[in-house]
């Protein structure tokens, strides 16, 4: 019981605190230079465009059609390099598929992966990667990678705490 308690509660809390400290230290080290970084400002502009697209098209613009609708929500003339999907797969999913369908997809994923601990770990890592880039949804290689990883994780059984007859005591 003690080992399971430490593993679950303390490791999760440690990871949360560690990630938070890393993020805060990143912003402290970069300071005001981050607001002058063109790549950072382009990502912020992408989030603003995505937010405007969600408000304008709450039922979505269609799978892989986000960049086609940027002109309809842009406040000015967009440069050619500004036509790229938002760098967050969750926001991109809501933009392309709409709010109701995205809720159904998220609920379906959550309900379908209850018992497999391998899928929990894989989904966590994919979600973490998806917070910072869009290629898992916007490129064929990314979609193939997600399907392959989920297929491998779903074919193996989750980690079990039950002892078998062959396990050492």
mmCIF file of C-alpha atoms in Angstrom:
data_model
loop_
_atom_site.group_PDB
_atom_site.id
_atom_site.type_symbol
_atom_site.label_atom_id
_atom_site.label_comp_id
_atom_site.label_asym_id
_atom_site.label_seq_id
_atom_site.Cartn_x
_atom_site.Cartn_y
_atom_site.Cartn_z
ATOM 1 C CA UNK A 1 0.000 0.000 0.000
ATOM 2 C CA UNK A 2 2.810 2.446 0.890
ATOM 3 C CA UNK A 3 4.729 1.868 -2.324
ATOM 4 C CA UNK A 4 1.607 2.356 -4.449
ATOM 5 C CA UNK A 5 0.735 5.550 -2.532
ATOM 6 C CA UNK A 6 4.204 7.033 -3.098
ATOM 7 C CA UNK A 7 4.205 6.104 -6.753
ATOM 8 C CA UNK A 8 0.826 7.603 -7.511
ATOM 9 C CA UNK A 9 0.611 10.725 -5.387
ATOM 10 C CA UNK A 10 4.180 11.885 -4.896
ATOM 11 C CA UNK A 11 5.460 11.219 -8.397
ATOM 12 C CA UNK A 12 2.523 13.018 -9.993
ATOM 13 C CA UNK A 13 2.935 15.966 -7.631
ATOM 14 C CA UNK A 14 6.681 16.023 -8.264
ATOM 15 C CA UNK A 15 6.183 15.999 -12.018
ATOM 16 C CA UNK A 16 3.646 18.806 -11.806
ATOM 17 C CA UNK A 17 5.920 20.938 -9.627
ATOM 18 C CA UNK A 18 8.971 20.148 -11.770
ATOM 19 C CA UNK A 19 7.234 21.042 -15.027
ATOM 20 C CA UNK A 20 5.847 24.231 -13.493
ATOM 21 C CA UNK A 21 9.285 25.289 -12.241
ATOM 22 C CA UNK A 22 10.835 24.544 -15.637
ATOM 23 C CA UNK A 23 8.206 26.651 -17.397
ATOM 24 C CA UNK A 24 8.557 29.554 -14.964
ATOM 25 C CA UNK A 25 12.361 29.442 -15.171
ATOM 26 C CA UNK A 26 12.163 29.437 -18.974
ATOM 27 C CA UNK A 27 10.124 32.646 -18.935
ATOM 28 C CA UNK A 28 12.379 34.232 -16.288
ATOM 29 C CA UNK A 29 15.530 33.411 -18.264
ATOM 30 C CA UNK A 30 14.095 34.717 -21.519
ATOM 31 C CA UNK A 31 12.539 37.758 -19.817
ATOM 32 C CA UNK A 32 11.257 40.497 -22.106
ATOM 33 C CA UNK A 33 13.180 39.062 -25.064
ATOM 34 C CA UNK A 34 10.417 36.511 -25.495
ATOM 35 C CA UNK A 35 7.963 39.245 -26.489
ATOM 36 C CA UNK A 36 10.386 40.399 -29.190
ATOM 37 C CA UNK A 37 10.850 36.903 -30.608
ATOM 38 C CA UNK A 38 9.089 36.689 -34.006
ATOM 39 C CA UNK A 39 8.375 32.958 -33.655
ATOM 40 C CA UNK A 40 6.686 33.478 -30.276
ATOM 41 C CA UNK A 41 4.628 36.390 -31.573
ATOM 42 C CA UNK A 42 3.569 34.381 -34.653
ATOM 43 C CA UNK A 43 2.332 31.592 -32.370
ATOM 44 C CA UNK A 44 0.360 34.095 -30.298
ATOM 45 C CA UNK A 45 -1.138 35.459 -33.530
ATOM 46 C CA UNK A 46 -2.024 31.885 -34.530
ATOM 47 C CA UNK A 47 -3.867 31.374 -31.234
ATOM 48 C CA UNK A 48 -5.738 34.639 -31.806
ATOM 49 C CA UNK A 49 -6.742 33.553 -35.316
ATOM 50 C CA UNK A 50 -7.853 30.163 -33.995
ATOM 51 C CA UNK A 51 -9.957 31.821 -31.285
ATOM 52 C CA UNK A 52 -11.600 34.071 -33.897
ATOM 53 C CA UNK A 53 -12.255 31.064 -36.138
ATOM 54 C CA UNK A 54 -13.913 29.170 -33.267
ATOM 55 C CA UNK A 55 -16.163 32.161 -32.613
ATOM 56 C CA UNK A 56 -16.964 32.586 -36.303
ATOM 57 C CA UNK A 57 -17.345 28.887 -37.150
ATOM 58 C CA UNK A 58 -18.409 27.025 -33.970
ATOM 59 C CA UNK A 59 -19.299 23.941 -36.018
ATOM 60 C CA UNK A 60 -15.821 23.848 -37.558
ATOM 61 C CA UNK A 61 -14.325 24.551 -40.947
ATOM 62 C CA UNK A 62 -13.636 20.953 -41.970
ATOM 63 C CA UNK A 63 -10.739 18.580 -41.442
ATOM 64 C CA UNK A 64 -7.471 20.059 -42.805
ATOM 65 C CA UNK A 65 -9.203 23.288 -43.851
ATOM 66 C CA UNK A 66 -8.028 25.641 -41.092
ATOM 67 C CA UNK A 67 -5.498 27.481 -43.237
ATOM 68 C CA UNK A 68 -8.057 28.039 -45.988
ATOM 69 C CA UNK A 69 -10.213 30.122 -43.648
ATOM 70 C CA UNK A 70 -7.499 32.348 -42.155
ATOM 71 C CA UNK A 71 -8.294 35.239 -44.488
ATOM 72 C CA UNK A 72 -11.888 35.342 -43.257
ATOM 73 C CA UNK A 73 -10.807 36.092 -39.661
ATOM 74 C CA UNK A 74 -7.531 37.966 -40.211
ATOM 75 C CA UNK A 75 -7.422 41.614 -39.206
ATOM 76 C CA UNK A 76 -4.862 42.474 -41.876
ATOM 77 C CA UNK A 77 -3.057 41.023 -44.850
ATOM 78 C CA UNK A 78 -1.335 37.747 -43.984
ATOM 79 C CA UNK A 79 2.197 36.966 -45.107
ATOM 80 C CA UNK A 80 2.729 33.594 -46.844
ATOM 81 C CA UNK A 81 4.443 32.044 -43.796
ATOM 82 C CA UNK A 82 1.484 32.951 -41.583
ATOM 83 C CA UNK A 83 -0.736 30.369 -43.287
ATOM 84 C CA UNK A 84 -0.045 27.497 -40.913
ATOM 85 C CA UNK A 85 -2.232 25.659 -38.432
ATOM 86 C CA UNK A 86 -2.249 26.700 -34.804
ATOM 87 C CA UNK A 87 0.499 24.932 -32.854
ATOM 88 C CA UNK A 88 -1.821 23.022 -30.520
ATOM 89 C CA UNK A 89 -3.690 19.898 -31.630
ATOM 90 C CA UNK A 90 -6.582 20.442 -29.220
ATOM 91 C CA UNK A 91 -7.312 23.951 -30.446
ATOM 92 C CA UNK A 92 -6.755 22.811 -34.029
ATOM 93 C CA UNK A 93 -9.259 20.004 -33.541
ATOM 94 C CA UNK A 94 -11.893 22.422 -32.253
ATOM 95 C CA UNK A 95 -11.204 24.813 -35.155
ATOM 96 C CA UNK A 96 -11.479 22.115 -37.807
ATOM 97 C CA UNK A 97 -14.109 19.765 -36.374
ATOM 98 C CA UNK A 98 -16.153 22.185 -34.311
ATOM 99 C CA UNK A 99 -17.046 22.332 -30.653
ATOM 100 C CA UNK A 100 -19.747 19.591 -30.491
ATOM 101 C CA UNK A 101 -17.811 16.980 -32.471
ATOM 102 C CA UNK A 102 -14.588 17.701 -30.556
ATOM 103 C CA UNK A 103 -16.394 17.154 -27.251
ATOM 104 C CA UNK A 104 -17.693 13.820 -28.545
ATOM 105 C CA UNK A 105 -14.206 12.757 -29.630
ATOM 106 C CA UNK A 106 -12.591 13.728 -26.302
ATOM 107 C CA UNK A 107 -15.348 11.966 -24.337
ATOM 108 C CA UNK A 108 -15.035 8.853 -26.509
ATOM 109 C CA UNK A 109 -11.275 8.703 -25.997
ATOM 110 C CA UNK A 110 -11.599 9.135 -22.244
ATOM 111 C CA UNK A 111 -14.276 6.440 -21.960
ATOM 112 C CA UNK A 112 -12.479 3.943 -24.196
ATOM 113 C CA UNK A 113 -9.089 3.925 -22.457
ATOM 114 C CA UNK A 114 -10.141 3.360 -18.863
ATOM 115 C CA UNK A 115 -8.405 0.052 -18.174
ATOM 116 C CA UNK A 116 -5.210 0.039 -20.240
ATOM 117 C CA UNK A 117 -2.346 1.739 -18.398
ATOM 118 C CA UNK A 118 -0.099 1.611 -21.480
ATOM 119 C CA UNK A 119 -2.576 3.723 -23.402
ATOM 120 C CA UNK A 120 -2.735 6.174 -20.492
ATOM 121 C CA UNK A 121 1.014 6.734 -20.707
ATOM 122 C CA UNK A 122 1.013 6.980 -24.498
ATOM 123 C CA UNK A 123 -1.915 9.401 -24.533
ATOM 124 C CA UNK A 124 -0.211 11.541 -21.914
ATOM 125 C CA UNK A 125 2.935 11.779 -24.031
ATOM 126 C CA UNK A 126 0.996 12.457 -27.238
ATOM 127 C CA UNK A 127 -1.056 15.129 -25.466
ATOM 128 C CA UNK A 128 2.095 16.725 -24.097
ATOM 129 C CA UNK A 129 3.605 16.853 -27.578
ATOM 130 C CA UNK A 130 0.302 18.072 -29.003
ATOM 131 C CA UNK A 131 0.308 21.118 -26.737
ATOM 132 C CA UNK A 132 3.277 22.539 -28.646
ATOM 133 C CA UNK A 133 2.919 21.419 -32.248
ATOM 134 C CA UNK A 134 0.279 20.583 -34.818
ATOM 135 C CA UNK A 135 1.904 17.912 -36.962
ATOM 136 C CA UNK A 136 0.124 15.039 -35.170
ATOM 137 C CA UNK A 137 -3.082 16.175 -36.889
ATOM 138 C CA UNK A 138 -1.992 18.265 -39.855
ATOM 139 C CA UNK A 139 0.510 15.973 -41.585
ATOM 140 C CA UNK A 140 0.160 12.435 -42.872
ATOM 141 C CA UNK A 141 3.343 11.365 -41.044
ATOM 142 C CA UNK A 142 1.981 12.677 -37.757
ATOM 143 C CA UNK A 143 -1.374 10.954 -38.154
ATOM 144 C CA UNK A 144 0.415 7.706 -39.079
ATOM 145 C CA UNK A 145 2.617 8.034 -36.000
ATOM 146 C CA UNK A 146 -0.403 8.496 -33.708
ATOM 147 C CA UNK A 147 -2.198 5.496 -35.218
ATOM 148 C CA UNK A 148 0.913 3.301 -34.991
ATOM 149 C CA UNK A 149 1.684 4.242 -31.381
ATOM 150 C CA UNK A 150 -1.924 3.781 -30.253
ATOM 151 C CA UNK A 151 -2.143 0.440 -32.073
ATOM 152 C CA UNK A 152 1.015 -0.855 -30.383
ATOM 153 C CA UNK A 153 -0.108 0.395 -26.971
ATOM 154 C CA UNK A 154 -3.560 -1.134 -27.337
ATOM 155 C CA UNK A 155 -2.236 -4.589 -28.219
ATOM 156 C CA UNK A 156 -0.251 -4.920 -25.006
ATOM 157 C CA UNK A 157 -1.868 -5.416 -21.656
ATOM 158 C CA UNK A 158 -1.628 -2.715 -19.015
ATOM 159 C CA UNK A 159 0.671 -3.105 -16.034
ATOM 160 C CA UNK A 160 -1.002 -5.354 -13.535
ATOM 161 C CA UNK A 161 -0.483 -5.453 -9.796
ATOM 162 C CA UNK A 162 -1.701 -9.076 -9.506
ATOM 163 C CA UNK A 163 0.919 -11.728 -8.836
ATOM 164 C CA UNK A 164 0.946 -14.820 -10.950
ATOM 165 C CA UNK A 165 2.160 -18.273 -10.001
ATOM 166 C CA UNK A 166 5.411 -17.690 -11.892
ATOM 167 C CA UNK A 167 6.252 -14.354 -10.251
ATOM 168 C CA UNK A 168 8.916 -14.274 -7.533
ATOM 169 C CA UNK A 169 7.758 -13.613 -4.003
#
